[in-house]
Short mmCIF file of N, CA, C and O in Angstrom, two decimals:
data_model
loop_
_atom_site.label_atom_id
_atom_site.label_comp_id
_atom_site.label_asym_id
_atom_site.label_seq_id
_atom_site.Cartn_x
_atom_site.Cartn_y
_atom_site.Cartn_z
N MET O 19 6.37 11.95 21.33
CA MET O 19 5.97 12.79 20.22
C MET O 19 6.17 12.01 18.91
O MET O 19 7.21 11.42 18.68
N LYS O 20 5.16 12.03 18.05
CA LYS O 20 5.24 11.35 16.77
C LYS O 20 6.17 12.12 15.83
O LYS O 20 6.06 13.33 15.69
N LYS O 21 7.06 11.39 15.19
CA LYS O 21 7.93 12.01 14.20
C LYS O 21 7.12 12.30 12.93
O LYS O 21 6.22 11.55 12.57
N ILE O 22 7.46 13.40 12.27
CA ILE O 22 6.83 13.77 11.01
C ILE O 22 7.59 13.07 9.89
O ILE O 22 8.80 13.20 9.78
N ASN O 23 6.87 12.30 9.09
CA ASN O 23 7.46 11.58 7.96
C ASN O 23 7.39 12.46 6.72
O ASN O 23 6.29 12.82 6.28
N VAL O 24 8.55 12.79 6.18
CA VAL O 24 8.65 13.64 4.99
C VAL O 24 9.26 12.83 3.86
O VAL O 24 10.30 12.18 4.05
N LEU O 25 8.61 12.88 2.70
CA LEU O 25 9.15 12.22 1.51
C LEU O 25 9.48 13.27 0.47
O LEU O 25 8.62 14.03 0.05
N HIS O 26 10.75 13.33 0.08
CA HIS O 26 11.17 14.17 -1.04
C HIS O 26 11.09 13.31 -2.29
O HIS O 26 11.65 12.20 -2.33
N LEU O 27 10.42 13.81 -3.32
CA LEU O 27 10.21 13.06 -4.54
C LEU O 27 10.73 13.86 -5.72
O LEU O 27 10.44 15.05 -5.87
N ARG O 28 11.53 13.18 -6.56
CA ARG O 28 12.11 13.84 -7.72
C ARG O 28 12.35 12.82 -8.82
O ARG O 28 12.55 11.64 -8.56
N SER O 29 12.34 13.29 -10.04
CA SER O 29 12.68 12.48 -11.20
C SER O 29 14.04 12.95 -11.72
O SER O 29 14.32 14.15 -11.71
N CYS O 30 14.87 12.01 -12.17
CA CYS O 30 16.21 12.40 -12.59
C CYS O 30 16.73 11.43 -13.63
O CYS O 30 16.42 10.25 -13.61
N ARG O 31 17.54 11.96 -14.54
CA ARG O 31 18.26 11.13 -15.51
C ARG O 31 19.75 11.31 -15.25
O ARG O 31 20.20 12.39 -14.88
N GLY O 32 20.49 10.27 -15.48
CA GLY O 32 21.93 10.36 -15.32
C GLY O 32 22.35 10.59 -13.89
O GLY O 32 21.77 10.06 -12.96
N THR O 33 23.36 11.41 -13.73
CA THR O 33 23.91 11.65 -12.39
C THR O 33 23.25 12.83 -11.69
O THR O 33 23.55 13.11 -10.54
N GLY O 34 22.35 13.53 -12.39
CA GLY O 34 21.67 14.66 -11.77
C GLY O 34 22.57 15.87 -11.69
O GLY O 34 23.49 16.03 -12.46
N GLY O 35 22.26 16.72 -10.72
CA GLY O 35 23.02 17.95 -10.58
C GLY O 35 22.86 18.54 -9.19
O GLY O 35 22.81 17.81 -8.20
N GLY O 36 22.72 19.85 -9.12
CA GLY O 36 22.63 20.57 -7.85
C GLY O 36 21.51 20.11 -6.94
O GLY O 36 21.73 19.91 -5.74
N PRO O 37 20.28 19.95 -7.46
CA PRO O 37 19.20 19.50 -6.57
C PRO O 37 19.48 18.15 -5.91
O PRO O 37 19.12 17.93 -4.76
N GLU O 38 20.14 17.27 -6.64
CA GLU O 38 20.45 15.95 -6.08
C GLU O 38 21.41 16.08 -4.90
O GLU O 38 21.22 15.46 -3.86
N LYS O 39 22.45 16.90 -5.06
CA LYS O 39 23.38 17.10 -3.95
C LYS O 39 22.68 17.72 -2.76
O LYS O 39 22.90 17.33 -1.62
N THR O 40 21.81 18.69 -3.02
CA THR O 40 21.08 19.36 -1.94
C THR O 40 20.23 18.36 -1.17
O THR O 40 20.24 18.35 0.07
N LEU O 41 19.49 17.52 -1.87
CA LEU O 41 18.64 16.54 -1.19
C LEU O 41 19.47 15.54 -0.38
O LEU O 41 19.14 15.24 0.77
N LEU O 42 20.53 15.02 -0.97
CA LEU O 42 21.34 14.03 -0.26
C LEU O 42 22.02 14.62 0.97
O LEU O 42 22.01 14.02 2.04
N PHE O 43 22.59 15.81 0.82
CA PHE O 43 23.28 16.41 1.96
C PHE O 43 22.32 16.91 3.03
O PHE O 43 22.62 16.84 4.22
N SER O 44 21.15 17.39 2.64
CA SER O 44 20.19 17.85 3.65
C SER O 44 19.63 16.67 4.43
O SER O 44 19.28 16.80 5.60
N ALA O 45 19.57 15.48 3.81
CA ALA O 45 19.10 14.30 4.52
C ALA O 45 20.00 13.96 5.70
O ALA O 45 19.54 13.46 6.73
N LYS O 46 21.27 14.27 5.58
CA LYS O 46 22.21 14.00 6.67
C LYS O 46 22.06 14.99 7.82
O LYS O 46 22.50 14.72 8.92
N GLU O 47 21.46 16.13 7.56
CA GLU O 47 21.37 17.19 8.56
C GLU O 47 20.01 17.28 9.26
O GLU O 47 19.82 18.12 10.12
N VAL O 48 19.07 16.40 8.91
CA VAL O 48 17.72 16.48 9.45
C VAL O 48 17.73 16.18 10.96
O VAL O 48 18.53 15.38 11.45
N ASP O 49 16.84 16.83 11.68
CA ASP O 49 16.66 16.58 13.11
C ASP O 49 15.88 15.28 13.26
O ASP O 49 14.66 15.26 13.14
N GLU O 50 16.58 14.19 13.54
CA GLU O 50 15.95 12.88 13.59
C GLU O 50 15.07 12.67 14.82
O GLU O 50 14.37 11.67 14.90
N THR O 51 15.10 13.60 15.75
CA THR O 51 14.18 13.49 16.89
C THR O 51 12.78 13.95 16.52
O THR O 51 11.81 13.57 17.16
N ALA O 52 12.66 14.76 15.47
CA ALA O 52 11.37 15.30 15.07
C ALA O 52 10.90 14.81 13.70
O ALA O 52 9.71 14.78 13.43
N PHE O 53 11.85 14.45 12.84
CA PHE O 53 11.51 14.10 11.45
C PHE O 53 12.11 12.77 11.04
O PHE O 53 13.20 12.42 11.47
N ARG O 54 11.39 12.08 10.20
CA ARG O 54 11.91 10.90 9.52
C ARG O 54 11.89 11.25 8.04
O ARG O 54 10.83 11.43 7.45
N LEU O 55 13.08 11.40 7.46
CA LEU O 55 13.20 11.86 6.08
C LEU O 55 13.37 10.67 5.15
O LEU O 55 14.18 9.78 5.39
N HIS O 56 12.61 10.68 4.06
CA HIS O 56 12.68 9.66 3.01
C HIS O 56 12.91 10.39 1.69
O HIS O 56 12.41 11.50 1.50
N ILE O 57 13.64 9.74 0.80
CA ILE O 57 13.89 10.32 -0.53
C ILE O 57 13.57 9.23 -1.55
O ILE O 57 14.06 8.11 -1.45
N ALA O 58 12.73 9.59 -2.53
CA ALA O 58 12.41 8.66 -3.61
C ALA O 58 12.73 9.33 -4.94
O ALA O 58 12.37 10.48 -5.17
N TYR O 59 13.42 8.58 -5.78
CA TYR O 59 13.76 9.07 -7.11
C TYR O 59 13.12 8.19 -8.17
O TYR O 59 13.21 6.96 -8.11
N LEU O 60 12.48 8.84 -9.13
CA LEU O 60 11.95 8.18 -10.31
C LEU O 60 13.06 8.17 -11.35
O LEU O 60 13.69 9.20 -11.58
N LYS O 61 13.32 7.01 -11.94
CA LYS O 61 14.36 6.92 -12.96
C LYS O 61 13.93 5.96 -14.05
O LYS O 61 13.19 5.02 -13.80
N SER O 62 14.41 6.21 -15.24
CA SER O 62 14.16 5.31 -16.35
C SER O 62 14.90 4.00 -16.12
O SER O 62 16.07 4.00 -15.70
N ARG O 63 14.23 2.91 -16.37
CA ARG O 63 14.86 1.59 -16.23
C ARG O 63 16.09 1.48 -17.15
O ARG O 63 17.03 0.76 -16.85
N ASN O 64 16.10 2.25 -18.24
CA ASN O 64 17.19 2.21 -19.22
C ASN O 64 18.18 3.35 -19.03
O ASN O 64 18.66 3.91 -20.00
N ASP O 65 18.48 3.70 -17.81
CA ASP O 65 19.41 4.79 -17.53
C ASP O 65 20.61 4.25 -16.76
O ASP O 65 20.62 4.25 -15.53
N PRO O 66 21.64 3.80 -17.47
CA PRO O 66 22.79 3.19 -16.79
C PRO O 66 23.65 4.19 -16.02
O PRO O 66 24.47 3.79 -15.20
N GLU O 67 23.48 5.49 -16.27
CA GLU O 67 24.30 6.49 -15.59
C GLU O 67 23.75 6.90 -14.23
O GLU O 67 24.44 7.56 -13.46
N PHE O 68 22.51 6.54 -13.93
CA PHE O 68 21.90 6.91 -12.65
C PHE O 68 22.69 6.27 -11.51
O PHE O 68 22.86 5.05 -11.45
N ASP O 69 23.23 7.10 -10.63
CA ASP O 69 24.07 6.58 -9.55
C ASP O 69 23.69 7.12 -8.18
O ASP O 69 24.44 6.99 -7.22
N LEU O 70 22.50 7.70 -8.08
CA LEU O 70 22.12 8.35 -6.81
C LEU O 70 21.95 7.37 -5.66
O LEU O 70 22.26 7.70 -4.52
N ALA O 71 21.47 6.16 -5.93
CA ALA O 71 21.32 5.18 -4.86
C ALA O 71 22.68 4.87 -4.24
O ALA O 71 22.81 4.79 -3.01
N GLU O 72 23.67 4.70 -5.08
CA GLU O 72 25.03 4.41 -4.58
C GLU O 72 25.59 5.62 -3.82
O GLU O 72 26.21 5.46 -2.77
N ARG O 73 25.38 6.82 -4.35
CA ARG O 73 25.86 8.02 -3.67
C ARG O 73 25.17 8.18 -2.31
O ARG O 73 25.82 8.54 -1.32
N ALA O 74 23.87 7.91 -2.26
CA ALA O 74 23.13 8.00 -0.99
C ALA O 74 23.68 6.99 0.02
O ALA O 74 23.88 7.31 1.20
N ARG O 75 23.94 5.78 -0.44
CA ARG O 75 24.48 4.74 0.44
C ARG O 75 25.84 5.16 1.00
O ARG O 75 26.10 5.05 2.20
N LYS O 76 26.70 5.70 0.14
CA LYS O 76 28.04 6.13 0.58
C LYS O 76 27.96 7.26 1.61
O LYS O 76 28.82 7.36 2.48
N LEU O 77 26.95 8.12 1.49
CA LEU O 77 26.78 9.23 2.43
C LEU O 77 26.07 8.79 3.71
O LEU O 77 25.96 9.57 4.65
N GLY O 78 25.56 7.57 3.74
CA GLY O 78 24.83 7.09 4.91
C GLY O 78 23.41 7.61 4.99
O GLY O 78 22.84 7.67 6.08
N VAL O 79 22.84 7.97 3.85
CA VAL O 79 21.47 8.48 3.82
C VAL O 79 20.51 7.31 3.99
O VAL O 79 20.55 6.35 3.23
N LYS O 80 19.66 7.42 5.01
CA LYS O 80 18.65 6.38 5.26
C LYS O 80 17.39 6.71 4.47
O LYS O 80 17.12 7.86 4.17
N GLY O 81 16.60 5.72 4.16
CA GLY O 81 15.30 5.96 3.56
C GLY O 81 15.33 6.34 2.09
O GLY O 81 14.38 6.93 1.59
N PHE O 82 16.40 6.01 1.36
CA PHE O 82 16.48 6.33 -0.06
C PHE O 82 15.88 5.19 -0.87
O PHE O 82 16.19 4.02 -0.65
N VAL O 83 15.02 5.54 -1.84
CA VAL O 83 14.36 4.54 -2.68
C VAL O 83 14.45 4.98 -4.14
O VAL O 83 14.25 6.15 -4.45
N THR O 84 14.71 4.02 -5.02
CA THR O 84 14.67 4.28 -6.45
C THR O 84 13.46 3.56 -7.03
O THR O 84 13.25 2.37 -6.75
N ILE O 85 12.67 4.28 -7.81
CA ILE O 85 11.51 3.71 -8.48
C ILE O 85 11.79 3.71 -9.97
O ILE O 85 11.97 4.77 -10.57
N GLU O 86 11.87 2.53 -10.57
CA GLU O 86 12.17 2.45 -12.00
C GLU O 86 10.90 2.57 -12.82
O GLU O 86 9.85 2.02 -12.45
N GLU O 87 11.02 3.28 -13.93
CA GLU O 87 9.90 3.50 -14.83
C GLU O 87 10.24 2.96 -16.22
O GLU O 87 11.38 3.03 -16.66
N ASP O 88 9.21 2.45 -16.88
CA ASP O 88 9.36 2.00 -18.25
C ASP O 88 8.86 3.03 -19.25
O ASP O 88 9.17 2.96 -20.43
N TYR O 89 8.06 3.99 -18.78
CA TYR O 89 7.46 5.02 -19.63
C TYR O 89 7.57 6.37 -18.91
O TYR O 89 7.77 6.42 -17.70
N LYS O 90 7.42 7.45 -19.66
CA LYS O 90 7.46 8.79 -19.04
C LYS O 90 6.37 8.95 -18.00
O LYS O 90 6.57 9.60 -16.99
N PHE O 91 5.19 8.38 -18.24
CA PHE O 91 4.11 8.35 -17.27
C PHE O 91 3.78 6.88 -17.06
O PHE O 91 3.14 6.26 -17.88
N ASP O 92 4.30 6.31 -15.98
CA ASP O 92 4.21 4.87 -15.75
C ASP O 92 3.26 4.56 -14.59
O ASP O 92 3.61 4.83 -13.43
N PRO O 93 2.09 4.02 -14.87
CA PRO O 93 1.13 3.70 -13.80
C PRO O 93 1.70 2.76 -12.73
O PRO O 93 1.34 2.87 -11.55
N ARG O 94 2.60 1.86 -13.12
CA ARG O 94 3.22 0.98 -12.11
C ARG O 94 4.07 1.77 -11.13
O ARG O 94 4.08 1.47 -9.94
N ALA O 95 4.76 2.77 -11.62
CA ALA O 95 5.56 3.61 -10.73
C ALA O 95 4.65 4.39 -9.77
O ALA O 95 4.97 4.54 -8.59
N ILE O 96 3.53 4.85 -10.28
CA ILE O 96 2.58 5.56 -9.42
C ILE O 96 2.07 4.64 -8.32
O ILE O 96 2.03 5.03 -7.15
N ARG O 97 1.71 3.41 -8.67
CA ARG O 97 1.26 2.45 -7.65
C ARG O 97 2.36 2.16 -6.63
O ARG O 97 2.11 2.09 -5.43
N THR O 98 3.58 1.98 -7.12
CA THR O 98 4.70 1.72 -6.21
C THR O 98 4.89 2.88 -5.25
O THR O 98 5.08 2.68 -4.04
N LEU O 99 4.84 4.09 -5.77
CA LEU O 99 5.01 5.27 -4.91
C LEU O 99 3.85 5.42 -3.92
O LEU O 99 4.07 5.77 -2.76
N LEU O 100 2.65 5.16 -4.36
CA LEU O 100 1.51 5.24 -3.46
C LEU O 100 1.65 4.23 -2.33
O LEU O 100 1.39 4.55 -1.16
N ASN O 101 2.10 3.02 -2.65
CA ASN O 101 2.35 2.02 -1.61
C ASN O 101 3.42 2.50 -0.64
O ASN O 101 3.29 2.32 0.57
N LEU O 102 4.47 3.13 -1.16
CA LEU O 102 5.53 3.67 -0.32
C LEU O 102 4.98 4.75 0.61
O LEU O 102 5.29 4.76 1.81
N VAL O 103 4.17 5.65 0.08
CA VAL O 103 3.58 6.72 0.87
C VAL O 103 2.72 6.14 2.00
O VAL O 103 2.78 6.60 3.14
N ARG O 104 1.97 5.11 1.69
CA ARG O 104 1.11 4.48 2.70
C ARG O 104 1.93 3.69 3.72
O ARG O 104 1.72 3.81 4.93
N GLU O 105 2.87 2.86 3.25
CA GLU O 105 3.67 2.03 4.15
C GLU O 105 4.50 2.85 5.13
O GLU O 105 4.61 2.51 6.30
N ARG O 106 5.07 3.93 4.63
CA ARG O 106 5.92 4.75 5.49
C ARG O 106 5.15 5.87 6.19
O ARG O 106 5.73 6.70 6.86
N GLN O 107 3.83 5.86 6.01
CA GLN O 107 2.94 6.82 6.66
C GLN O 107 3.44 8.25 6.47
O GLN O 107 3.62 9.01 7.41
N ILE O 108 3.63 8.61 5.19
CA ILE O 108 4.16 9.92 4.85
C ILE O 108 3.14 11.00 5.20
O ILE O 108 1.99 10.92 4.81
N ASP O 109 3.60 12.01 5.93
CA ASP O 109 2.76 13.15 6.31
C ASP O 109 2.90 14.30 5.33
O ASP O 109 1.94 14.99 5.03
N VAL O 110 4.14 14.52 4.86
CA VAL O 110 4.45 15.64 3.98
C VAL O 110 5.16 15.10 2.75
O VAL O 110 6.15 14.38 2.87
N LEU O 111 4.65 15.47 1.58
CA LEU O 111 5.28 15.08 0.31
C LEU O 111 5.84 16.33 -0.34
O LEU O 111 5.10 17.24 -0.70
N SER O 112 7.16 16.38 -0.44
CA SER O 112 7.84 17.53 -1.03
C SER O 112 8.27 17.16 -2.44
O SER O 112 9.16 16.31 -2.63
N CYS O 113 7.63 17.76 -3.43
CA CYS O 113 7.87 17.44 -4.83
C CYS O 113 8.85 18.44 -5.44
O CYS O 113 8.76 19.63 -5.16
N HIS O 114 9.76 17.95 -6.28
CA HIS O 114 10.86 18.78 -6.76
C HIS O 114 10.97 18.89 -8.27
O HIS O 114 12.01 19.33 -8.77
N CYS O 115 9.95 18.49 -9.02
CA CYS O 115 9.98 18.62 -10.48
C CYS O 115 8.56 18.47 -11.01
O CYS O 115 7.66 18.10 -10.28
N TYR O 116 8.38 18.73 -12.30
CA TYR O 116 7.03 18.69 -12.86
C TYR O 116 6.38 17.32 -12.71
O TYR O 116 5.20 17.20 -12.41
N LYS O 117 7.14 16.23 -12.91
CA LYS O 117 6.56 14.90 -12.81
C LYS O 117 6.17 14.58 -11.37
O LYS O 117 5.08 14.07 -11.11
N SER O 118 7.04 14.90 -10.43
CA SER O 118 6.69 14.63 -9.04
C SER O 118 5.53 15.52 -8.58
O SER O 118 4.72 15.10 -7.75
N ASP O 119 5.43 16.74 -9.13
CA ASP O 119 4.27 17.59 -8.83
C ASP O 119 2.98 16.90 -9.26
O ASP O 119 1.99 16.88 -8.52
N LEU O 120 2.98 16.32 -10.46
CA LEU O 120 1.79 15.63 -10.97
C LEU O 120 1.48 14.42 -10.09
O LEU O 120 0.33 14.20 -9.69
N TYR O 121 2.49 13.62 -9.79
CA TYR O 121 2.28 12.44 -8.95
C TYR O 121 1.77 12.86 -7.57
O TYR O 121 0.89 12.22 -7.01
N GLY O 122 2.33 13.92 -7.02
CA GLY O 122 1.88 14.42 -5.72
C GLY O 122 0.42 14.82 -5.74
O GLY O 122 -0.33 14.55 -4.80
N LEU O 123 0.00 15.46 -6.80
CA LEU O 123 -1.40 15.85 -6.94
C LEU O 123 -2.29 14.61 -6.97
O LEU O 123 -3.33 14.57 -6.30
N ILE O 124 -1.86 13.58 -7.68
CA ILE O 124 -2.62 12.33 -7.72
C ILE O 124 -2.70 11.71 -6.32
O ILE O 124 -3.77 11.33 -5.86
N PHE O 125 -1.57 11.64 -5.63
CA PHE O 125 -1.55 11.04 -4.29
C PHE O 125 -2.44 11.78 -3.32
O PHE O 125 -3.11 11.18 -2.49
N SER O 126 -2.43 13.11 -3.41
CA SER O 126 -3.20 13.91 -2.46
C SER O 126 -4.69 13.67 -2.60
O SER O 126 -5.46 13.96 -1.68
N ARG O 127 -5.13 13.13 -3.73
CA ARG O 127 -6.55 12.82 -3.95
C ARG O 127 -6.96 11.50 -3.31
O ARG O 127 -8.13 11.27 -3.07
N VAL O 128 -5.99 10.61 -3.08
CA VAL O 128 -6.31 9.27 -2.57
C VAL O 128 -5.67 8.95 -1.22
O VAL O 128 -5.94 7.91 -0.64
N HIS O 129 -4.82 9.83 -0.72
CA HIS O 129 -4.14 9.61 0.55
C HIS O 129 -3.97 10.95 1.26
O HIS O 129 -3.59 11.93 0.62
N PRO O 130 -4.24 11.00 2.54
CA PRO O 130 -4.14 12.28 3.26
C PRO O 130 -2.69 12.71 3.49
O PRO O 130 -2.09 12.44 4.52
N VAL O 131 -2.11 13.34 2.50
CA VAL O 131 -0.73 13.81 2.59
C VAL O 131 -0.71 15.31 2.28
O VAL O 131 -1.46 15.80 1.42
N LYS O 132 0.12 16.03 2.99
CA LYS O 132 0.29 17.46 2.73
C LYS O 132 1.35 17.64 1.64
O LYS O 132 2.40 17.03 1.69
N LEU O 133 1.05 18.49 0.68
CA LEU O 133 2.02 18.76 -0.38
C LEU O 133 2.82 20.00 -0.03
O LEU O 133 2.31 20.94 0.52
#
C-alpha cells in the first residue's frame, strides 16, 4: 500500500507558539504505516530567534524543512517549496496560515496536490 505524503506548511517568526507545538508533537504520533508526514516552515532569513528546526531535531521529527525568505512574498521560496512538493511526491498539503494558504493555492494550479 502506498503511503500518503502529507506536508504541513506554515510561516512563523521567532519561536512561534501553540500551533508550532501542535505540529511538532503530532508529527511524532503519525501512523507511519499509512502516512509520511513532512513539515515545512517559511521563515525570514533575518530571524535569529527561529528555533523550530532545532526543536524538531530534538524531538526526533523526521521530514522537517526550513525555507528561508528574503521578502514577505519571495518567489525563490515558492520555487523551493514547489520543488519540495514534487520531490517528496506530496499528496496532501495542509496549510496553516494566510501565507501558506496563498502558496498552496499557487501549488494546486501547477501540481496535483489536495489542499
